[in-house]
JSON list of C-alpha atoms in Angstrom, two decimals:
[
{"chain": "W", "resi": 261, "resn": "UNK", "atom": "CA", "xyz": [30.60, -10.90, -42.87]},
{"chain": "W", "resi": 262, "resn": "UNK", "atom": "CA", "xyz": [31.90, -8.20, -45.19]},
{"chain": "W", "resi": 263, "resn": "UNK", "atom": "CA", "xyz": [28.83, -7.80, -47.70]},
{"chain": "W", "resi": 264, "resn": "UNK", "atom": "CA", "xyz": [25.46, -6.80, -46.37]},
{"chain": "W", "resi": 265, "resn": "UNK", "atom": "CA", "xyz": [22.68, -8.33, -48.92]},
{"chain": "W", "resi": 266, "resn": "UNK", "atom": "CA", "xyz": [19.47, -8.36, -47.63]},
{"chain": "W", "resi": 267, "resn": "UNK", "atom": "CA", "xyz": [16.54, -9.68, -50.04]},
{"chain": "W", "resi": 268, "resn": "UNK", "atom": "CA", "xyz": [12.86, -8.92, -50.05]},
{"chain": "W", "resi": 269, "resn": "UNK", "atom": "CA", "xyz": [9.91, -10.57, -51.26]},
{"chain": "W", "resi": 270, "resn": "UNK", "atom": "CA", "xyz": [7.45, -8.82, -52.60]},
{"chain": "W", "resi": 271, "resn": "UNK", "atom": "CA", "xyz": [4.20, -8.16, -50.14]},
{"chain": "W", "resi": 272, "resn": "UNK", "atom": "CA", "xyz": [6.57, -8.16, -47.25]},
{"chain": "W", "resi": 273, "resn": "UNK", "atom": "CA", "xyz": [6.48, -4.47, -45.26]},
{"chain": "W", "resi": 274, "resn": "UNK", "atom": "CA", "xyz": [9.93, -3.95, -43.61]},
{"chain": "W", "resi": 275, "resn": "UNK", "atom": "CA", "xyz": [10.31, -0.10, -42.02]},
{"chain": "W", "resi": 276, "resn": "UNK", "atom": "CA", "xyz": [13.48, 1.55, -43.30]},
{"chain": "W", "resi": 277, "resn": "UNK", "atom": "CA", "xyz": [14.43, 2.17, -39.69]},
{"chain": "W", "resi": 278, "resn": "UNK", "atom": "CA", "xyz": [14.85, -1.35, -38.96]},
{"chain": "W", "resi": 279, "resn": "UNK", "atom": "CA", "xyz": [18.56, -2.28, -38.77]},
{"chain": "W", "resi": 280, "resn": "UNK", "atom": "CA", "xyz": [19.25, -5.29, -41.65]},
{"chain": "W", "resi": 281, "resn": "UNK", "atom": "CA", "xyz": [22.58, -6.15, -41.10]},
{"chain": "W", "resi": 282, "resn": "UNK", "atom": "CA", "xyz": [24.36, -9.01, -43.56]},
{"chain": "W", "resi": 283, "resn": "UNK", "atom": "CA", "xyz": [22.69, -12.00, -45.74]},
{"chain": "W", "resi": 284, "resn": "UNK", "atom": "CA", "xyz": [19.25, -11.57, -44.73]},
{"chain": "W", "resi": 285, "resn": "UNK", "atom": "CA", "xyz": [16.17, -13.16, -46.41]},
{"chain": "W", "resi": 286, "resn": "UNK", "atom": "CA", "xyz": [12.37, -11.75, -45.83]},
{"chain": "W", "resi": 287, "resn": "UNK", "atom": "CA", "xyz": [9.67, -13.35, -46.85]},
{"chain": "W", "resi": 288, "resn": "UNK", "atom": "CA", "xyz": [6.37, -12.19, -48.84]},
{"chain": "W", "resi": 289, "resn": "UNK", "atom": "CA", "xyz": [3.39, -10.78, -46.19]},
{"chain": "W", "resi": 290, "resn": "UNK", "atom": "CA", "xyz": [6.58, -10.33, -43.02]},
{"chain": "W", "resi": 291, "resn": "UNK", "atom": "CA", "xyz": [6.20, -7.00, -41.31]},
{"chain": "W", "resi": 292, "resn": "UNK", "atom": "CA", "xyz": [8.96, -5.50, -39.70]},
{"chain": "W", "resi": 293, "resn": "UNK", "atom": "CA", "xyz": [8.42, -2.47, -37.37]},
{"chain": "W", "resi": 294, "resn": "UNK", "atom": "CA", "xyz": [11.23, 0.12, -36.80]},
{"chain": "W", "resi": 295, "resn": "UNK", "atom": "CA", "xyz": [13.96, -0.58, -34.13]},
{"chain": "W", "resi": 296, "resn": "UNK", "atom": "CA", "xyz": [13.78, -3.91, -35.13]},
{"chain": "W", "resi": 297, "resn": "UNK", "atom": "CA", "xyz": [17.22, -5.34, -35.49]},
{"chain": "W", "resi": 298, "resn": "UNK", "atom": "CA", "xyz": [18.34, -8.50, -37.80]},
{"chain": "W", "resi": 299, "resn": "UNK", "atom": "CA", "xyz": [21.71, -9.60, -38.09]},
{"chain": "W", "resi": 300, "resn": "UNK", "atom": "CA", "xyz": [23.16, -12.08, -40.19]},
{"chain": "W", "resi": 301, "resn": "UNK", "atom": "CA", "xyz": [26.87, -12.32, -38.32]},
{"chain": "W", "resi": 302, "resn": "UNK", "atom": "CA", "xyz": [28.03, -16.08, -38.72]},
{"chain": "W", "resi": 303, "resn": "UNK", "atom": "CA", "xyz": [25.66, -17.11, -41.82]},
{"chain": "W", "resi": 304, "resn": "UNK", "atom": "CA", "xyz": [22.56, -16.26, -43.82]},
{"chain": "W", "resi": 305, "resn": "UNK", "atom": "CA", "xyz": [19.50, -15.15, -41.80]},
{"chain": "W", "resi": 306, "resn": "UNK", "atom": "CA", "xyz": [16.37, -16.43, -43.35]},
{"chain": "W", "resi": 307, "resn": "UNK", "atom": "CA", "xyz": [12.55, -15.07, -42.55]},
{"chain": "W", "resi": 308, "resn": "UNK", "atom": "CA", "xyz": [9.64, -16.93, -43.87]},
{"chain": "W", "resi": 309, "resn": "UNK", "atom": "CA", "xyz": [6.32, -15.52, -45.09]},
{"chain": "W", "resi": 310, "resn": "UNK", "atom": "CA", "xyz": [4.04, -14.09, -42.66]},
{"chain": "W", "resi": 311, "resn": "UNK", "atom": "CA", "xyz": [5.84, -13.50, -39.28]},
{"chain": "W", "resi": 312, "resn": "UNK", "atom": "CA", "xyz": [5.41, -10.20, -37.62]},
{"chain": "W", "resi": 313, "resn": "UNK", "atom": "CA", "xyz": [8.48, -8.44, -36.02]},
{"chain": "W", "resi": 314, "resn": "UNK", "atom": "CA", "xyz": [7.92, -5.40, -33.33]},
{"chain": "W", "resi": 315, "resn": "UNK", "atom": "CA", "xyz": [9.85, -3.00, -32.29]},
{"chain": "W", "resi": 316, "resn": "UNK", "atom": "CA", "xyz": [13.27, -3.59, -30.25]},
{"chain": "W", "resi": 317, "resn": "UNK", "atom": "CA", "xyz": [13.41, -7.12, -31.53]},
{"chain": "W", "resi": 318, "resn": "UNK", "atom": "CA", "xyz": [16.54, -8.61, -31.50]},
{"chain": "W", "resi": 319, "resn": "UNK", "atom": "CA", "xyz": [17.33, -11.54, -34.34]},
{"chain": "W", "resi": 320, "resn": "UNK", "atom": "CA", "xyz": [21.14, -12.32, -34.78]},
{"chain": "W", "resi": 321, "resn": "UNK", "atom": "CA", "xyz": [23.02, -15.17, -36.59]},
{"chain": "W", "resi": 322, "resn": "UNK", "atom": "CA", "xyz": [25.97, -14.79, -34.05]},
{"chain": "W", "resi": 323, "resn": "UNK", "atom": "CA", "xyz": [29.64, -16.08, -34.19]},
{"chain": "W", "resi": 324, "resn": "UNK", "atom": "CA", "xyz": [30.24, -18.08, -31.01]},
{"chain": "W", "resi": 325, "resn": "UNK", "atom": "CA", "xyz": [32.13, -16.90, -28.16]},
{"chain": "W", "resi": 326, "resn": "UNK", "atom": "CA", "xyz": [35.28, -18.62, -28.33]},
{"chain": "W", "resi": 327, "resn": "UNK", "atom": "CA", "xyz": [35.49, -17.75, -32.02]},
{"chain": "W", "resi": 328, "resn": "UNK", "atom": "CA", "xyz": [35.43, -20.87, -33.35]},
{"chain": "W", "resi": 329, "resn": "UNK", "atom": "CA", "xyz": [33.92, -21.77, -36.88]},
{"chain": "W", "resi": 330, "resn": "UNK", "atom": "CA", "xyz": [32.84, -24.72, -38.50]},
{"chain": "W", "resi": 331, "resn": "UNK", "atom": "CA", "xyz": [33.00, -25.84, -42.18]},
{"chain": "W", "resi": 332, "resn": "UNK", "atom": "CA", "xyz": [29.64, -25.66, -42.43]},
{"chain": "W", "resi": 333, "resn": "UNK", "atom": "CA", "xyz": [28.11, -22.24, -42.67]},
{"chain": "W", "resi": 334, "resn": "UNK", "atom": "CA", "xyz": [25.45, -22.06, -39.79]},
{"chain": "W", "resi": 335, "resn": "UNK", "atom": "CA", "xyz": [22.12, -20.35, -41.06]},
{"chain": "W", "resi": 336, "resn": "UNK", "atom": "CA", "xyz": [19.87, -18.90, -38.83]},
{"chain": "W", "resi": 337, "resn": "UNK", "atom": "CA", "xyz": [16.19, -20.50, -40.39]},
{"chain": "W", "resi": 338, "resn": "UNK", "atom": "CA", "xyz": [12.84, -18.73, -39.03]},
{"chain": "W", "resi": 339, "resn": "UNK", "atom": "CA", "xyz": [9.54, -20.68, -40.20]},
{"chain": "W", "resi": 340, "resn": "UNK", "atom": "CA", "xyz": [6.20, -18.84, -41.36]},
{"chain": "W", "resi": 341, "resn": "UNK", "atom": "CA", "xyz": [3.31, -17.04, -39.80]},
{"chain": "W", "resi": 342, "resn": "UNK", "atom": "CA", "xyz": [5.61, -16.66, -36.24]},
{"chain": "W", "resi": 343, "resn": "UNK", "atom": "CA", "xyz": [4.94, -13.27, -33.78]},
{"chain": "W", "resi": 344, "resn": "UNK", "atom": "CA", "xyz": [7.85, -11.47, -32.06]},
{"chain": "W", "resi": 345, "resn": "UNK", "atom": "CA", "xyz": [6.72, -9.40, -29.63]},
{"chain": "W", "resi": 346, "resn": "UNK", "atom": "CA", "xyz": [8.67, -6.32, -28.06]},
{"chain": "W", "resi": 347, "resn": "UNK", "atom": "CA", "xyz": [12.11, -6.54, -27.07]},
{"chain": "W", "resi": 348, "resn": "UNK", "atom": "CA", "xyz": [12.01, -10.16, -27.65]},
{"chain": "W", "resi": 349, "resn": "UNK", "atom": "CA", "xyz": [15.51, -11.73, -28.43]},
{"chain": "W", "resi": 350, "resn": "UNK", "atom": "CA", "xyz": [16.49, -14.90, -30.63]},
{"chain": "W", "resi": 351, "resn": "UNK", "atom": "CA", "xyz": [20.34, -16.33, -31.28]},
{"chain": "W", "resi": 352, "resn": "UNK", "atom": "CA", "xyz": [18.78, -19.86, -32.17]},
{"chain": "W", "resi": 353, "resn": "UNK", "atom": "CA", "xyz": [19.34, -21.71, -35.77]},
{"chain": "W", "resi": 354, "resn": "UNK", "atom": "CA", "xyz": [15.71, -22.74, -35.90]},
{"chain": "W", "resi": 355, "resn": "UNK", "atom": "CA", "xyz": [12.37, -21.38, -35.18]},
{"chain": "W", "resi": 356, "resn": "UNK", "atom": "CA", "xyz": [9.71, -23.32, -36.52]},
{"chain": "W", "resi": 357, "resn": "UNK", "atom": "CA", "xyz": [6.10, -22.48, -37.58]},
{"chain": "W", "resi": 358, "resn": "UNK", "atom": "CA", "xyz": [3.04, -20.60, -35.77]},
{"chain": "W", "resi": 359, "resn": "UNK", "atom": "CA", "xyz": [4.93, -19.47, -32.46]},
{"chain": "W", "resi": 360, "resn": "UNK", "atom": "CA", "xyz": [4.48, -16.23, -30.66]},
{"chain": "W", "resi": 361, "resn": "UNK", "atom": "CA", "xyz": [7.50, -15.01, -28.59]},
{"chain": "W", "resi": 362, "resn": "UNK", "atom": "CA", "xyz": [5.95, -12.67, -26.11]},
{"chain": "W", "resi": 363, "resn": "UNK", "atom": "CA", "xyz": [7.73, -9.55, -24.38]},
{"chain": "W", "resi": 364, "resn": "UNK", "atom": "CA", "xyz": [11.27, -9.63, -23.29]},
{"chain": "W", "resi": 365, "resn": "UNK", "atom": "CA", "xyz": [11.61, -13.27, -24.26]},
{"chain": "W", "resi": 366, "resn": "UNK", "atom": "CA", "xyz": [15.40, -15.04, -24.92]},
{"chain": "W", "resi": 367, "resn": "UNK", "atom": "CA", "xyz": [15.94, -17.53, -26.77]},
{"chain": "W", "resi": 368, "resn": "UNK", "atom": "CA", "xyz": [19.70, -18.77, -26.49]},
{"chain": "W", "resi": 369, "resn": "UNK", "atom": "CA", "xyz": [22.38, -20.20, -28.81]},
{"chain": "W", "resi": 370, "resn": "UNK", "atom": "CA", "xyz": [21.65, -23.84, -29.37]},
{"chain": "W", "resi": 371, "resn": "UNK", "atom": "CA", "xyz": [17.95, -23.71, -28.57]},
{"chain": "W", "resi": 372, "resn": "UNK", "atom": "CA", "xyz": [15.26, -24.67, -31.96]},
{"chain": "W", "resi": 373, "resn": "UNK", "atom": "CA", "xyz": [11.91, -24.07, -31.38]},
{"chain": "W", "resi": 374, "resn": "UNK", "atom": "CA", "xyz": [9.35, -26.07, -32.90]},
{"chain": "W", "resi": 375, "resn": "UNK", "atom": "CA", "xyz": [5.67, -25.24, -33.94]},
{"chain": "W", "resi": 376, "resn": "UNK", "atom": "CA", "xyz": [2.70, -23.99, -32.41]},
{"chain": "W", "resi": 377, "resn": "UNK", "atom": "CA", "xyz": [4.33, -22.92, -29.06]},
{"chain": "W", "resi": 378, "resn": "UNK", "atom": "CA", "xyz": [4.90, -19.92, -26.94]},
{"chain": "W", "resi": 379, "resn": "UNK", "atom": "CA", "xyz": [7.46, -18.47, -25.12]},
{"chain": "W", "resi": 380, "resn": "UNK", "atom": "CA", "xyz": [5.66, -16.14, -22.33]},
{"chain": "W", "resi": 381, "resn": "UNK", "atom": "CA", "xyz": [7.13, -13.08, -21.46]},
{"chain": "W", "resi": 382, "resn": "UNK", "atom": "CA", "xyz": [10.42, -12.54, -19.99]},
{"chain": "W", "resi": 383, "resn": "UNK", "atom": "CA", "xyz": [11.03, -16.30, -19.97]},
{"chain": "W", "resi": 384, "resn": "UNK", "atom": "CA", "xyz": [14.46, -16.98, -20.73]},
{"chain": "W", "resi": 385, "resn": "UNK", "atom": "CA", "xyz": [16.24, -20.31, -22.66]},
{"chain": "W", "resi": 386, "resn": "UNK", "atom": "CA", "xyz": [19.95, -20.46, -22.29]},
{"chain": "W", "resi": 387, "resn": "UNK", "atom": "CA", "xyz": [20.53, -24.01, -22.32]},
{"chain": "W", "resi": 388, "resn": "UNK", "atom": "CA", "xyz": [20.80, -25.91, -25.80]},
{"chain": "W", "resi": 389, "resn": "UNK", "atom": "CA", "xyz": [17.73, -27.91, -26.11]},
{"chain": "W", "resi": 390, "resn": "UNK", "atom": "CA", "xyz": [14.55, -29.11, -28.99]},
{"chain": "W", "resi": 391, "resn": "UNK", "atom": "CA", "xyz": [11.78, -27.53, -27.46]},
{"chain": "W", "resi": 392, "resn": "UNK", "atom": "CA", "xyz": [8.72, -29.65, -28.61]},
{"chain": "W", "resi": 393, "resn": "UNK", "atom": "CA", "xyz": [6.04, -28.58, -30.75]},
{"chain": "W", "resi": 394, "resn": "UNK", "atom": "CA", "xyz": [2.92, -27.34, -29.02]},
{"chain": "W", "resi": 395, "resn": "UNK", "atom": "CA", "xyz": [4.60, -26.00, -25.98]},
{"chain": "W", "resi": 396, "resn": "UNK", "atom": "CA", "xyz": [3.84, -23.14, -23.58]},
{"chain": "W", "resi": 397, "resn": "UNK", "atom": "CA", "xyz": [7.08, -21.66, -21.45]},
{"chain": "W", "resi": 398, "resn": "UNK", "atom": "CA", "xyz": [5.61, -19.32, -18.79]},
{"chain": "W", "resi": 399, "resn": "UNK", "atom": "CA", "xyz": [5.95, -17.77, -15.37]},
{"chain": "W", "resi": 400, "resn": "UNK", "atom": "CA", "xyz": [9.75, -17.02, -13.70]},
{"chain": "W", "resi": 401, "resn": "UNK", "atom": "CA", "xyz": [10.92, -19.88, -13.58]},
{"chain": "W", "resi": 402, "resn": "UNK", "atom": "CA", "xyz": [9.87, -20.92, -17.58]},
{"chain": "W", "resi": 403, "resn": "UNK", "atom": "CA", "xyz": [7.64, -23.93, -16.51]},
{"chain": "W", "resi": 404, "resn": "UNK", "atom": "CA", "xyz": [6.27, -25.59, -19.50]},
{"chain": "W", "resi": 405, "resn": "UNK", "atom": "CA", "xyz": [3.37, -27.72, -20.08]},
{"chain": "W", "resi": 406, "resn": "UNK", "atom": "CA", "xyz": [2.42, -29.08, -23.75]},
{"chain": "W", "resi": 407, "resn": "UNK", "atom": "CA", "xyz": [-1.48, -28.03, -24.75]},
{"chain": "W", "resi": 408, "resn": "UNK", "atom": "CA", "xyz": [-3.55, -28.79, -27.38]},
{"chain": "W", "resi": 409, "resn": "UNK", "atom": "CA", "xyz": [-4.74, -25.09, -28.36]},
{"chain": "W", "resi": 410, "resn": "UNK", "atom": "CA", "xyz": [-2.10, -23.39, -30.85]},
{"chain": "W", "resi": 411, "resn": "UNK", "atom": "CA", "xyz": [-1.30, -19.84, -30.81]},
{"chain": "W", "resi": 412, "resn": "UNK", "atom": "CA", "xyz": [-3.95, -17.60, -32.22]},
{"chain": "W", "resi": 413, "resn": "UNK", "atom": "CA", "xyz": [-3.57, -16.73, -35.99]},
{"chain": "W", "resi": 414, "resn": "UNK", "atom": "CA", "xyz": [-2.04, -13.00, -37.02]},
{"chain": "W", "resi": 415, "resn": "UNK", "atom": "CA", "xyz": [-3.92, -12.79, -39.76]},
{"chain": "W", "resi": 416, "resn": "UNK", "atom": "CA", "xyz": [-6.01, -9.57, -38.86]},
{"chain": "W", "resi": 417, "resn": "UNK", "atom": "CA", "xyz": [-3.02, -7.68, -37.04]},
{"chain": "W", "resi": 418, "resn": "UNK", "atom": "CA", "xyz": [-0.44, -8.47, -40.19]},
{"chain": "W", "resi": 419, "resn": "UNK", "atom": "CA", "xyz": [-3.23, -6.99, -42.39]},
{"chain": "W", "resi": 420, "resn": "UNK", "atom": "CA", "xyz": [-4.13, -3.99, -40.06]},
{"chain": "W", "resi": 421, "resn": "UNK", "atom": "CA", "xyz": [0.09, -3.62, -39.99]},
{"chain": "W", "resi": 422, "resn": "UNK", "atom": "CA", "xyz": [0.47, -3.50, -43.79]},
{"chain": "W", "resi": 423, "resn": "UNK", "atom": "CA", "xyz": [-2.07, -1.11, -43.84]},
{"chain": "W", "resi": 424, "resn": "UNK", "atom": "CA", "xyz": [-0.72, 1.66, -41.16]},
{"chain": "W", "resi": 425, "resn": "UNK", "atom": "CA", "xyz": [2.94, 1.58, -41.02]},
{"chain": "W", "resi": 426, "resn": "UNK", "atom": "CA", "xyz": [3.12, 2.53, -44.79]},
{"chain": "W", "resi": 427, "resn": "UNK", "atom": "CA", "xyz": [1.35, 5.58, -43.76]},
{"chain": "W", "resi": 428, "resn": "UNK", "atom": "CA", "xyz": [3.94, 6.77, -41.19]},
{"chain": "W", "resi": 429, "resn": "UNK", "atom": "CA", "xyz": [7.07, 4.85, -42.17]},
{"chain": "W", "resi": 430, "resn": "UNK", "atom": "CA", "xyz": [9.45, 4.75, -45.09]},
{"chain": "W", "resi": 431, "resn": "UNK", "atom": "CA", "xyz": [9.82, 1.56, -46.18]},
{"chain": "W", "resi": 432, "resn": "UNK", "atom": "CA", "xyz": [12.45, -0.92, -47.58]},
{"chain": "W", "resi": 433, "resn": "UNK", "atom": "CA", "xyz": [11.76, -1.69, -51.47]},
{"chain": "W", "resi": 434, "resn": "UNK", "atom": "CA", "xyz": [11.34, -5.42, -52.46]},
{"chain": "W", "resi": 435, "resn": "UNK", "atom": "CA", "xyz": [11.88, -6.44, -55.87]},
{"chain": "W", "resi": 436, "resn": "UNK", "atom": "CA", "xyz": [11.56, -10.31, -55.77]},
{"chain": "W", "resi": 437, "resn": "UNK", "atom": "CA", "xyz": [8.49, -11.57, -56.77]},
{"chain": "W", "resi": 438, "resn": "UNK", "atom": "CA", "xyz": [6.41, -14.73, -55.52]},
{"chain": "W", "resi": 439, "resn": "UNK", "atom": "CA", "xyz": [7.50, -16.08, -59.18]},
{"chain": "W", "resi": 440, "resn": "UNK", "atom": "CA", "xyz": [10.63, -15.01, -58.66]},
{"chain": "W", "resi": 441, "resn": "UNK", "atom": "CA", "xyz": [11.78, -17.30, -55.76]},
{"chain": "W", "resi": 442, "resn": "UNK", "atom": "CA", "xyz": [15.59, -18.15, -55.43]},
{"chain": "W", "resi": 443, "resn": "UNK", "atom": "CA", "xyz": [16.12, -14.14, -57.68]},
{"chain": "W", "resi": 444, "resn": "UNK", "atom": "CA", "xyz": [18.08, -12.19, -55.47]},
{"chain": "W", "resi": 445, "resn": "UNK", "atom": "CA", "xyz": [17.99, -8.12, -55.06]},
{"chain": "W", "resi": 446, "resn": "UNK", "atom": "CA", "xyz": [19.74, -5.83, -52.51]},
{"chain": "W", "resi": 447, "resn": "UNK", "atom": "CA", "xyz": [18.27, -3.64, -50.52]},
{"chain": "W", "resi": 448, "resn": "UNK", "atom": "CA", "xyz": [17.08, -0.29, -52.01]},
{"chain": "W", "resi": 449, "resn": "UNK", "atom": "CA", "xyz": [18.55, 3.01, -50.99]},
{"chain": "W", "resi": 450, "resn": "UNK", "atom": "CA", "xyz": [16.39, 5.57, -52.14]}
]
């Protein structure tokens, strides 16, 4: 990808010292920390409103190995209200709505993740699969059961985040409104 455009919504907090790499798309009320990485490699990388990225987060729209593309440009489609924890890594096309990704978790090319589900720390999902909505992946060797309780909401930590990291952080300038929707604005580098 030869032009880096990366677009903001207005209300979301994104830390310049996060790494924004290609088309990338954040939505309103999404905090990204610092050392959080997002790179839009083989297609457009699009955030929804509300998720929460930490620090050393990996996100990546990647080519494929053998080098091979497709007509189709693949974009890389996270839902809303989602929580990546430390170090966690995604190369999926689809993360869906209302999952936490805890420490140190992978998941792999060719792996969507529904809604409502969580992927416990240091579990790992290589092989190309739909993981259901409502689904817990825990323990070594990523057993999974499907539960009826859904992650807790991030309401009170995304608040207490847009609150702080201004205060110690240079930040990323949006300049797409709510109203706004499909407008379009580069990053800002001032």
């Amino acid at each position: 990808m030869s032009k880096s455009e990366v677009k903001i919504y207005h209300g979301a907090i994104v830390c310049k010292e996060a790494k924004l790499r290609g088309d990338v798309t954040v939505g309103s009320m999404t905090v990204i920390h610092p050392c959080a990485t997002i790179i839009a490699e083989a297609g457009p990388v699009v955030i929804g409103d509300g998720n929460i990225i930490e620090e050393q987060v990996i996100i990546v729209n990647r080519l494929p190995e053998n080098g091979e593309t497709s007509e189709e440009t693949p974009v890389l489609r996270i839902g809303n209200n989602n929580v990546f924890e430390v170090g966690s890594v995604v190369e999926s096309t689809s993360i869906g709505d209302n999952n936490v990704l805890e420490c140190k978790s992978y998941i792999g090319p060719g792996v969507n993740l529904g809604n409502n589900s969580v992927v416990g720390a240091g579990c790992r999902l290589t092989i190309p699969e739909q993981v259901s909505d409502n689904m817990m992946v825990y323990g070594k060797n990523c057993a999974r059961k499907i539960t009826s309780d859904k992650p807790p909401n991030q309401y009170l930590q995304r608040e207490f985040l847009t609150k702080v990291l201004p205060n110690y952080h240079l930040l990323k300038k949006s300049r797409i409104s709510a109203s706004q929707g499909s407008s379009q604005t580069k990053e800002d580098k001032g």
